[in-house]
Amino acid sequence: MSAVSTFNRCWSKVILETLLRQGVKHFCIAPGSRSTPLTLEAARLQANGKAVCHSHFDERGLAFFALGLAKSTQTPVAVIVTSGTAAANLYPAIVEARQSAVNLIVLTADRPEELLECGANQAILQANMFAHYPVATLNLPRPSQDYPVKWLVSSIDQACYKQTEQAGVVHINVPFAEPLYEAQVSEIDSHPWLAPVHRWLAQTKHWSEHQNVQQEVMMHEYWDDLRTKKGIVVVGQLPQKQAMGVKTWADTMGWILLTDIQSNVEPSLPYADIWLANKTVREKLLHADIVVQFGSRFVSKRIHQFLASFKGAFWVVEESDERVDPHHHQQTRFHAKVHHWLRAHPPLRQKSWLLEPLALSNFCASFIEQQVGGGLNEASLAHHIERILPRNCALFLGNSLFIRLVDALAKLSDSYPVYTNRGASGIDGLLATAAGIGIGGNQPVAVVLGDMSALHDLNSLALFRKVTQPTVIFIINNNGGAIFDMLPVEPEVKNAFYRLPHQAEFAQAASMFDLKYARPYTWADLGSVLKQAYSRKETTVIEIKVNPSDGSNIYKRLIEQISYAVIGA
């Protein structure tokens, strides 16, 4: 048996044991040879009940699956891949994780240095390959007993500590020399190199115990005066825990509450993306004295337009140190969890300072119903999104047109946690992310995405064979990228280079991955299909075929008509 392959395993054992103590419970593993020491040590952890291993044949989908696991479990998730382009395929998910502050730990196996830039197979330059996207990058040397085991533990521990300070991605590049396979397993745990950390390995403690900074949120010195003013609360993407109490607080204050579909806050003034198109109301809102922003990454174009025009006092409550105001207001910034900030800033009970938004919001409810009609189409599905969700269900919304329609047309209660990939707002990896959310949370999931997004991530349907809860994937098939209907581009050019009509249907794709499939034509059909789908602890693909431009046309028409609506006194 080889001393090199045995020590590769010792080195890998220390890496993975350190990650366990950072809260890692899930290892997502792609097939590959160079990553064998890491893969086999992860498999040993699973056999000993210390971790759960997941596998997928596509590294890009695997990384997005890990992203979904991390979102639903609220713990860091590790990804193990082999060298070469396998590592490069992780890039889109790393970008999304960085942009949306989700904790991934990426372990890329590598060739040793003497095999780089000399024509060796599957050897690329992997050190620092993800540039500035990780919060920490650790380029390890090839395993060697010349490096003290305590150095390896403390190096990984320090990289992961940076992740606790700023959520995102840790990249650990791990070169291995051959041989990779002839390890003597019985010698790994008793290897003399591990002696200095034997006691630590028998415990579950971090290597370094960092004391938390004691930071209590203090009431702002001018709050007693400012809470008597005319205010607006805007709520973007928020974790469900932080969203609690926001609506009650804003309603008590009599302040206008504008909520995003990702906010997990039940709207008191729904359909804001539509009624904010009204010039009269928007001008009145601009007379507010203060805007308080919770969360970020708003879907609504109209909310962004309002914020860009607002000139009054601007307060931002955000847990991270990141800038979350793309309009760059002069601002007062609170680094705090939203619910902690609310406790420190008690509301003053008062009547609403502006009634027009409520009148327009109420008008929109019936007006939208009239415009979307009674048929099963993109807009009606968005407007009645709660109809298709069972209780105790997570909702994952893809990007492009449908999430804009839901944000504009739905009134969703706060009992459904809403997940998205709005960090970079790409269409890659959406199915894989949703699979990770369902498996990580062990809960029913409804996934709604467009046809182009589904085509882009088609092989991630394989991940849905592993779900153990009722799961429904709604694919809205409008034969191409209907979001581009909103662009002022010539129809011929738009069709050839933006929309890309594909004429594809998804029945055979579902069949290929052994998933249930249905294609309802009416709401009654959909009701029957859903009753069956949610009674099964497996995945059903529901394809809803719609006319190419119906959804975008209804959306444009609503905005145009509301923009000129006259509000009665």
mmCIF file with all atom_site columns, C-alpha atoms in Angstrom, residues 160-313:
data_model
loop_
_atom_site.group_PDB
_atom_site.id
_atom_site.type_symbol
_atom_site.label_atom_id
_atom_site.label_alt_id
_atom_site.label_comp_id
_atom_site.label_asym_id
_atom_site.label_entity_id
_atom_site.label_seq_id
_atom_site.pdbx_PDB_ins_code
_atom_site.Cartn_x
_atom_site.Cartn_y
_atom_site.Cartn_z
_atom_site.occupancy
_atom_site.B_iso_or_equiv
_atom_site.pdbx_formal_charge
_atom_site.auth_seq_id
_atom_site.auth_comp_id
_atom_site.auth_asym_id
_atom_site.auth_atom_id
_atom_site.pdbx_PDB_model_num
ATOM 1   C CA . CYS A 1 160 ? -14.021 29.771 7.358   1.00 0.00 ? 160 CYS A CA 1
ATOM 2   C CA . TYR A 1 161 ? -13.991 32.433 10.081  1.00 0.00 ? 161 TYR A CA 1
ATOM 3   C CA . LYS A 1 162 ? -13.883 35.073 7.331   1.00 0.00 ? 162 LYS A CA 1
ATOM 4   C CA . GLN A 1 163 ? -17.076 33.491 6.032   1.00 0.00 ? 163 GLN A CA 1
ATOM 5   C CA . THR A 1 164 ? -18.770 34.050 9.406   1.00 0.00 ? 164 THR A CA 1
ATOM 6   C CA . GLU A 1 165 ? -17.760 37.711 9.179   1.00 0.00 ? 165 GLU A CA 1
ATOM 7   C CA . GLN A 1 166 ? -18.944 38.093 5.573   1.00 0.00 ? 166 GLN A CA 1
ATOM 8   C CA . ALA A 1 167 ? -21.225 35.444 4.108   1.00 0.00 ? 167 ALA A CA 1
ATOM 9   C CA . GLY A 1 168 ? -20.185 34.007 0.758   1.00 0.00 ? 168 GLY A CA 1
ATOM 10  C CA . VAL A 1 169 ? -17.803 31.446 -0.717  1.00 0.00 ? 169 VAL A CA 1
ATOM 11  C CA . VAL A 1 170 ? -14.592 29.908 0.607   1.00 0.00 ? 170 VAL A CA 1
ATOM 12  C CA . HIS A 1 171 ? -12.434 28.352 -2.115  1.00 0.00 ? 171 HIS A CA 1
ATOM 13  C CA . ILE A 1 172 ? -9.900  25.729 -1.017  1.00 0.00 ? 172 ILE A CA 1
ATOM 14  C CA . ASN A 1 173 ? -7.699  24.430 -3.836  1.00 0.00 ? 173 ASN A CA 1
ATOM 15  C CA . VAL A 1 174 ? -6.228  21.024 -2.916  1.00 0.00 ? 174 VAL A CA 1
ATOM 16  C CA . PRO A 1 175 ? -3.458  19.508 -5.096  1.00 0.00 ? 175 PRO A CA 1
ATOM 17  C CA . PHE A 1 176 ? -2.870  15.777 -4.814  1.00 0.00 ? 176 PHE A CA 1
ATOM 18  C CA . ALA A 1 177 ? 0.045   13.761 -6.166  1.00 0.00 ? 177 ALA A CA 1
ATOM 19  C CA . GLU A 1 178 ? -0.481  10.183 -7.330  1.00 0.00 ? 178 GLU A CA 1
ATOM 20  C CA . PRO A 1 179 ? -1.096  7.443  -6.350  1.00 0.00 ? 179 PRO A CA 1
ATOM 21  C CA . LEU A 1 180 ? -4.625  8.226  -5.217  1.00 0.00 ? 180 LEU A CA 1
ATOM 22  C CA . TYR A 1 181 ? -6.141  4.788  -4.606  1.00 0.00 ? 181 TYR A CA 1
ATOM 23  C CA . GLU A 1 182 ? -3.873  2.428  -2.633  1.00 0.00 ? 182 GLU A CA 1
ATOM 24  C CA . ALA A 1 183 ? -4.416  3.932  0.821   1.00 0.00 ? 183 ALA A CA 1
ATOM 25  C CA . GLN A 1 184 ? -4.243  1.715  3.889   1.00 0.00 ? 184 GLN A CA 1
ATOM 26  C CA . VAL A 1 185 ? -7.494  2.772  5.574   1.00 0.00 ? 185 VAL A CA 1
ATOM 27  C CA . SER A 1 186 ? -6.555  1.208  8.934   1.00 0.00 ? 186 SER A CA 1
ATOM 28  C CA . GLU A 1 187 ? -3.510  3.502  9.119   1.00 0.00 ? 187 GLU A CA 1
ATOM 29  C CA . ILE A 1 188 ? -5.283  6.786  8.435   1.00 0.00 ? 188 ILE A CA 1
ATOM 30  C CA . ASP A 1 189 ? -6.755  7.560  11.871  1.00 0.00 ? 189 ASP A CA 1
ATOM 31  C CA . SER A 1 190 ? -3.627  6.415  13.735  1.00 0.00 ? 190 SER A CA 1
ATOM 32  C CA . HIS A 1 191 ? -1.104  8.172  11.512  1.00 0.00 ? 191 HIS A CA 1
ATOM 33  C CA . PRO A 1 192 ? 1.622   9.832  13.643  1.00 0.00 ? 192 PRO A CA 1
ATOM 34  C CA . TRP A 1 193 ? 1.192   13.140 11.786  1.00 0.00 ? 193 TRP A CA 1
ATOM 35  C CA . LEU A 1 194 ? -2.281  13.442 13.376  1.00 0.00 ? 194 LEU A CA 1
ATOM 36  C CA . ALA A 1 195 ? -1.019  13.011 16.956  1.00 0.00 ? 195 ALA A CA 1
ATOM 37  C CA . PRO A 1 196 ? -1.023  16.757 17.846  1.00 0.00 ? 196 PRO A CA 1
ATOM 38  C CA . VAL A 1 197 ? -4.765  16.995 17.065  1.00 0.00 ? 197 VAL A CA 1
ATOM 39  C CA . HIS A 1 198 ? -6.001  13.627 18.384  1.00 0.00 ? 198 HIS A CA 1
ATOM 40  C CA . ARG A 1 199 ? -7.737  15.204 21.386  1.00 0.00 ? 199 ARG A CA 1
ATOM 41  C CA . TRP A 1 200 ? -9.325  17.897 19.208  1.00 0.00 ? 200 TRP A CA 1
ATOM 42  C CA . LEU A 1 201 ? -10.585 15.291 16.700  1.00 0.00 ? 201 LEU A CA 1
ATOM 43  C CA . ALA A 1 202 ? -12.417 13.544 19.537  1.00 0.00 ? 202 ALA A CA 1
ATOM 44  C CA . GLN A 1 203 ? -14.309 16.775 20.289  1.00 0.00 ? 203 GLN A CA 1
ATOM 45  C CA . THR A 1 204 ? -16.605 18.991 18.216  1.00 0.00 ? 204 THR A CA 1
ATOM 46  C CA . LYS A 1 205 ? -15.046 22.373 19.040  1.00 0.00 ? 205 LYS A CA 1
ATOM 47  C CA . HIS A 1 206 ? -13.762 24.961 16.587  1.00 0.00 ? 206 HIS A CA 1
ATOM 48  C CA . TRP A 1 207 ? -9.988  25.257 16.477  1.00 0.00 ? 207 TRP A CA 1
ATOM 49  C CA . SER A 1 208 ? -10.244 28.957 17.348  1.00 0.00 ? 208 SER A CA 1
ATOM 50  C CA . GLU A 1 209 ? -13.115 30.166 19.510  1.00 0.00 ? 209 GLU A CA 1
ATOM 51  C CA . HIS A 1 210 ? -13.935 33.722 18.415  1.00 0.00 ? 210 HIS A CA 1
ATOM 52  C CA . GLN A 1 211 ? -15.928 35.763 20.902  1.00 0.00 ? 211 GLN A CA 1
ATOM 53  C CA . ASN A 1 212 ? -18.925 37.562 19.399  1.00 0.00 ? 212 ASN A CA 1
ATOM 54  C CA . VAL A 1 213 ? -18.787 41.335 19.293  1.00 0.00 ? 213 VAL A CA 1
ATOM 55  C CA . GLN A 1 214 ? -21.355 42.656 21.766  1.00 0.00 ? 214 GLN A CA 1
ATOM 56  C CA . GLN A 1 215 ? -23.437 45.049 19.696  1.00 0.00 ? 215 GLN A CA 1
ATOM 57  C CA . GLU A 1 216 ? -26.848 46.067 20.932  1.00 0.00 ? 216 GLU A CA 1
ATOM 58  C CA . VAL A 1 217 ? -28.940 48.152 18.547  1.00 0.00 ? 217 VAL A CA 1
ATOM 59  C CA . MET A 1 218 ? -29.425 51.598 20.077  1.00 0.00 ? 218 MET A CA 1
ATOM 60  C CA . MET A 1 219 ? -32.332 53.915 19.324  1.00 0.00 ? 219 MET A CA 1
ATOM 61  C CA . HIS A 1 220 ? -31.333 56.707 16.952  1.00 0.00 ? 220 HIS A CA 1
ATOM 62  C CA . GLU A 1 221 ? -31.063 60.033 18.752  1.00 0.00 ? 221 GLU A CA 1
ATOM 63  C CA . TYR A 1 222 ? -33.658 61.715 16.476  1.00 0.00 ? 222 TYR A CA 1
ATOM 64  C CA . TRP A 1 223 ? -36.133 58.817 16.461  1.00 0.00 ? 223 TRP A CA 1
ATOM 65  C CA . ASP A 1 224 ? -38.673 60.469 18.784  1.00 0.00 ? 224 ASP A CA 1
ATOM 66  C CA . ASP A 1 225 ? -39.010 63.303 16.282  1.00 0.00 ? 225 ASP A CA 1
ATOM 67  C CA . LEU A 1 226 ? -38.673 61.285 13.048  1.00 0.00 ? 226 LEU A CA 1
ATOM 68  C CA . ARG A 1 227 ? -41.368 58.781 13.985  1.00 0.00 ? 227 ARG A CA 1
ATOM 69  C CA . THR A 1 228 ? -43.925 61.631 13.898  1.00 0.00 ? 228 THR A CA 1
ATOM 70  C CA . LYS A 1 229 ? -43.017 62.423 10.266  1.00 0.00 ? 229 LYS A CA 1
ATOM 71  C CA . LYS A 1 230 ? -44.364 61.111 6.963   1.00 0.00 ? 230 LYS A CA 1
ATOM 72  C CA . GLY A 1 231 ? -42.545 57.889 6.216   1.00 0.00 ? 231 GLY A CA 1
ATOM 73  C CA . ILE A 1 232 ? -42.305 55.064 3.694   1.00 0.00 ? 232 ILE A CA 1
ATOM 74  C CA . VAL A 1 233 ? -40.992 51.575 4.435   1.00 0.00 ? 233 VAL A CA 1
ATOM 75  C CA . VAL A 1 234 ? -39.600 49.570 1.504   1.00 0.00 ? 234 VAL A CA 1
ATOM 76  C CA . VAL A 1 235 ? -38.867 45.881 2.062   1.00 0.00 ? 235 VAL A CA 1
ATOM 77  C CA . GLY A 1 236 ? -36.734 43.901 -0.363  1.00 0.00 ? 236 GLY A CA 1
ATOM 78  C CA . GLN A 1 237 ? -35.383 40.372 -0.088  1.00 0.00 ? 237 GLN A CA 1
ATOM 79  C CA . LEU A 1 238 ? -35.420 39.294 3.572   1.00 0.00 ? 238 LEU A CA 1
ATOM 80  C CA . PRO A 1 239 ? -35.060 36.012 5.470   1.00 0.00 ? 239 PRO A CA 1
ATOM 81  C CA . GLN A 1 240 ? -38.384 34.898 6.935   1.00 0.00 ? 240 GLN A CA 1
ATOM 82  C CA . LYS A 1 241 ? -37.149 35.296 10.533  1.00 0.00 ? 241 LYS A CA 1
ATOM 83  C CA . GLN A 1 242 ? -36.198 38.924 10.018  1.00 0.00 ? 242 GLN A CA 1
ATOM 84  C CA . ALA A 1 243 ? -39.469 39.761 8.254   1.00 0.00 ? 243 ALA A CA 1
ATOM 85  C CA . MET A 1 244 ? -41.599 39.122 11.347  1.00 0.00 ? 244 MET A CA 1
ATOM 86  C CA . GLY A 1 245 ? -43.210 42.252 12.725  1.00 0.00 ? 245 GLY A CA 1
ATOM 87  C CA . VAL A 1 246 ? -42.431 44.575 9.805   1.00 0.00 ? 246 VAL A CA 1
ATOM 88  C CA . LYS A 1 247 ? -46.038 44.878 8.600   1.00 0.00 ? 247 LYS A CA 1
ATOM 89  C CA . THR A 1 248 ? -47.447 45.521 12.093  1.00 0.00 ? 248 THR A CA 1
ATOM 90  C CA . TRP A 1 249 ? -44.726 48.106 12.773  1.00 0.00 ? 249 TRP A CA 1
ATOM 91  C CA . ALA A 1 250 ? -45.340 50.010 9.522   1.00 0.00 ? 250 ALA A CA 1
ATOM 92  C CA . ASP A 1 251 ? -49.142 49.863 9.850   1.00 0.00 ? 251 ASP A CA 1
ATOM 93  C CA . THR A 1 252 ? -48.958 51.153 13.434  1.00 0.00 ? 252 THR A CA 1
ATOM 94  C CA . MET A 1 253 ? -46.817 54.057 12.263  1.00 0.00 ? 253 MET A CA 1
ATOM 95  C CA . GLY A 1 254 ? -49.302 54.879 9.501   1.00 0.00 ? 254 GLY A CA 1
ATOM 96  C CA . TRP A 1 255 ? -46.416 54.733 7.032   1.00 0.00 ? 255 TRP A CA 1
ATOM 97  C CA . ILE A 1 256 ? -46.688 53.490 3.464   1.00 0.00 ? 256 ILE A CA 1
ATOM 98  C CA . LEU A 1 257 ? -45.388 49.892 3.144   1.00 0.00 ? 257 LEU A CA 1
ATOM 99  C CA . LEU A 1 258 ? -43.936 48.767 -0.210  1.00 0.00 ? 258 LEU A CA 1
ATOM 100 C CA . THR A 1 259 ? -43.033 45.071 -0.245  1.00 0.00 ? 259 THR A CA 1
ATOM 101 C CA . ASP A 1 260 ? -41.161 42.869 -2.698  1.00 0.00 ? 260 ASP A CA 1
ATOM 102 C CA . ILE A 1 261 ? -42.336 39.319 -3.446  1.00 0.00 ? 261 ILE A CA 1
ATOM 103 C CA . GLN A 1 262 ? -39.052 38.100 -1.829  1.00 0.00 ? 262 GLN A CA 1
ATOM 104 C CA . SER A 1 263 ? -39.648 40.040 1.396   1.00 0.00 ? 263 SER A CA 1
ATOM 105 C CA . ASN A 1 264 ? -41.656 37.356 3.227   1.00 0.00 ? 264 ASN A CA 1
ATOM 106 C CA . VAL A 1 265 ? -43.832 40.244 4.443   1.00 0.00 ? 265 VAL A CA 1
ATOM 107 C CA . GLU A 1 266 ? -47.556 40.111 3.680   1.00 0.00 ? 266 GLU A CA 1
ATOM 108 C CA . PRO A 1 267 ? -48.353 43.281 1.733   1.00 0.00 ? 267 PRO A CA 1
ATOM 109 C CA . SER A 1 268 ? -50.776 45.825 3.159   1.00 0.00 ? 268 SER A CA 1
ATOM 110 C CA . LEU A 1 269 ? -50.662 47.639 -0.217  1.00 0.00 ? 269 LEU A CA 1
ATOM 111 C CA . PRO A 1 270 ? -50.360 44.835 -2.803  1.00 0.00 ? 270 PRO A CA 1
ATOM 112 C CA . TYR A 1 271 ? -49.710 45.329 -6.528  1.00 0.00 ? 271 TYR A CA 1
ATOM 113 C CA . ALA A 1 272 ? -47.291 48.206 -5.838  1.00 0.00 ? 272 ALA A CA 1
ATOM 114 C CA . ASP A 1 273 ? -45.370 47.581 -9.064  1.00 0.00 ? 273 ASP A CA 1
ATOM 115 C CA . ILE A 1 274 ? -48.605 48.362 -10.933 1.00 0.00 ? 274 ILE A CA 1
ATOM 116 C CA . TRP A 1 275 ? -50.052 51.247 -8.930  1.00 0.00 ? 275 TRP A CA 1
ATOM 117 C CA . LEU A 1 276 ? -46.695 53.007 -8.583  1.00 0.00 ? 276 LEU A CA 1
ATOM 118 C CA . ALA A 1 277 ? -46.951 53.594 -12.331 1.00 0.00 ? 277 ALA A CA 1
ATOM 119 C CA . ASN A 1 278 ? -49.597 56.229 -11.492 1.00 0.00 ? 278 ASN A CA 1
ATOM 120 C CA . LYS A 1 279 ? -47.874 59.596 -11.796 1.00 0.00 ? 279 LYS A CA 1
ATOM 121 C CA . THR A 1 280 ? -50.172 61.367 -9.343  1.00 0.00 ? 280 THR A CA 1
ATOM 122 C CA . VAL A 1 281 ? -49.586 58.904 -6.526  1.00 0.00 ? 281 VAL A CA 1
ATOM 123 C CA . ARG A 1 282 ? -45.859 58.692 -7.191  1.00 0.00 ? 282 ARG A CA 1
ATOM 124 C CA . GLU A 1 283 ? -45.546 62.478 -6.912  1.00 0.00 ? 283 GLU A CA 1
ATOM 125 C CA . LYS A 1 284 ? -47.401 62.447 -3.575  1.00 0.00 ? 284 LYS A CA 1
ATOM 126 C CA . LEU A 1 285 ? -45.160 59.689 -2.239  1.00 0.00 ? 285 LEU A CA 1
ATOM 127 C CA . LEU A 1 286 ? -42.116 61.808 -3.052  1.00 0.00 ? 286 LEU A CA 1
ATOM 128 C CA . HIS A 1 287 ? -43.321 64.286 -0.396  1.00 0.00 ? 287 HIS A CA 1
ATOM 129 C CA . ALA A 1 288 ? -42.479 61.791 2.352   1.00 0.00 ? 288 ALA A CA 1
ATOM 130 C CA . ASP A 1 289 ? -39.924 62.979 4.909   1.00 0.00 ? 289 ASP A CA 1
ATOM 131 C CA . ILE A 1 290 ? -38.115 59.648 5.254   1.00 0.00 ? 290 ILE A CA 1
ATOM 132 C CA . VAL A 1 291 ? -37.704 56.259 3.594   1.00 0.00 ? 291 VAL A CA 1
ATOM 133 C CA . VAL A 1 292 ? -36.577 53.281 5.673   1.00 0.00 ? 292 VAL A CA 1
ATOM 134 C CA . GLN A 1 293 ? -35.235 50.380 3.578   1.00 0.00 ? 293 GLN A CA 1
ATOM 135 C CA . PHE A 1 294 ? -35.153 46.818 4.911   1.00 0.00 ? 294 PHE A CA 1
ATOM 136 C CA . GLY A 1 295 ? -33.612 44.188 2.645   1.00 0.00 ? 295 GLY A CA 1
ATOM 137 C CA . SER A 1 296 ? -32.574 44.750 -0.949  1.00 0.00 ? 296 SER A CA 1
ATOM 138 C CA . ARG A 1 297 ? -32.626 43.501 -4.560  1.00 0.00 ? 297 ARG A CA 1
ATOM 139 C CA . PHE A 1 298 ? -36.097 44.719 -5.491  1.00 0.00 ? 298 PHE A CA 1
ATOM 140 C CA . VAL A 1 299 ? -37.769 43.082 -8.475  1.00 0.00 ? 299 VAL A CA 1
ATOM 141 C CA . SER A 1 300 ? -40.095 46.010 -9.225  1.00 0.00 ? 300 SER A CA 1
ATOM 142 C CA . LYS A 1 301 ? -38.912 48.557 -11.765 1.00 0.00 ? 301 LYS A CA 1
ATOM 143 C CA . ARG A 1 302 ? -41.444 51.063 -10.381 1.00 0.00 ? 302 ARG A CA 1
ATOM 144 C CA . ILE A 1 303 ? -40.050 50.784 -6.819  1.00 0.00 ? 303 ILE A CA 1
ATOM 145 C CA . HIS A 1 304 ? -36.563 51.399 -8.200  1.00 0.00 ? 304 HIS A CA 1
ATOM 146 C CA . GLN A 1 305 ? -37.809 54.440 -10.120 1.00 0.00 ? 305 GLN A CA 1
ATOM 147 C CA . PHE A 1 306 ? -39.442 55.834 -6.979  1.00 0.00 ? 306 PHE A CA 1
ATOM 148 C CA . LEU A 1 307 ? -36.318 55.290 -4.855  1.00 0.00 ? 307 LEU A CA 1
ATOM 149 C CA . ALA A 1 308 ? -34.121 56.889 -7.524  1.00 0.00 ? 308 ALA A CA 1
ATOM 150 C CA . SER A 1 309 ? -36.305 60.016 -7.426  1.00 0.00 ? 309 SER A CA 1
ATOM 151 C CA . PHE A 1 310 ? -36.641 60.286 -3.643  1.00 0.00 ? 310 PHE A CA 1
ATOM 152 C CA . LYS A 1 311 ? -34.721 63.224 -2.099  1.00 0.00 ? 311 LYS A CA 1
ATOM 153 C CA . GLY A 1 312 ? -35.607 63.025 1.609   1.00 0.00 ? 312 GLY A CA 1
ATOM 154 C CA . ALA A 1 313 ? -33.916 61.316 4.552   1.00 0.00 ? 313 ALA A CA 1
#
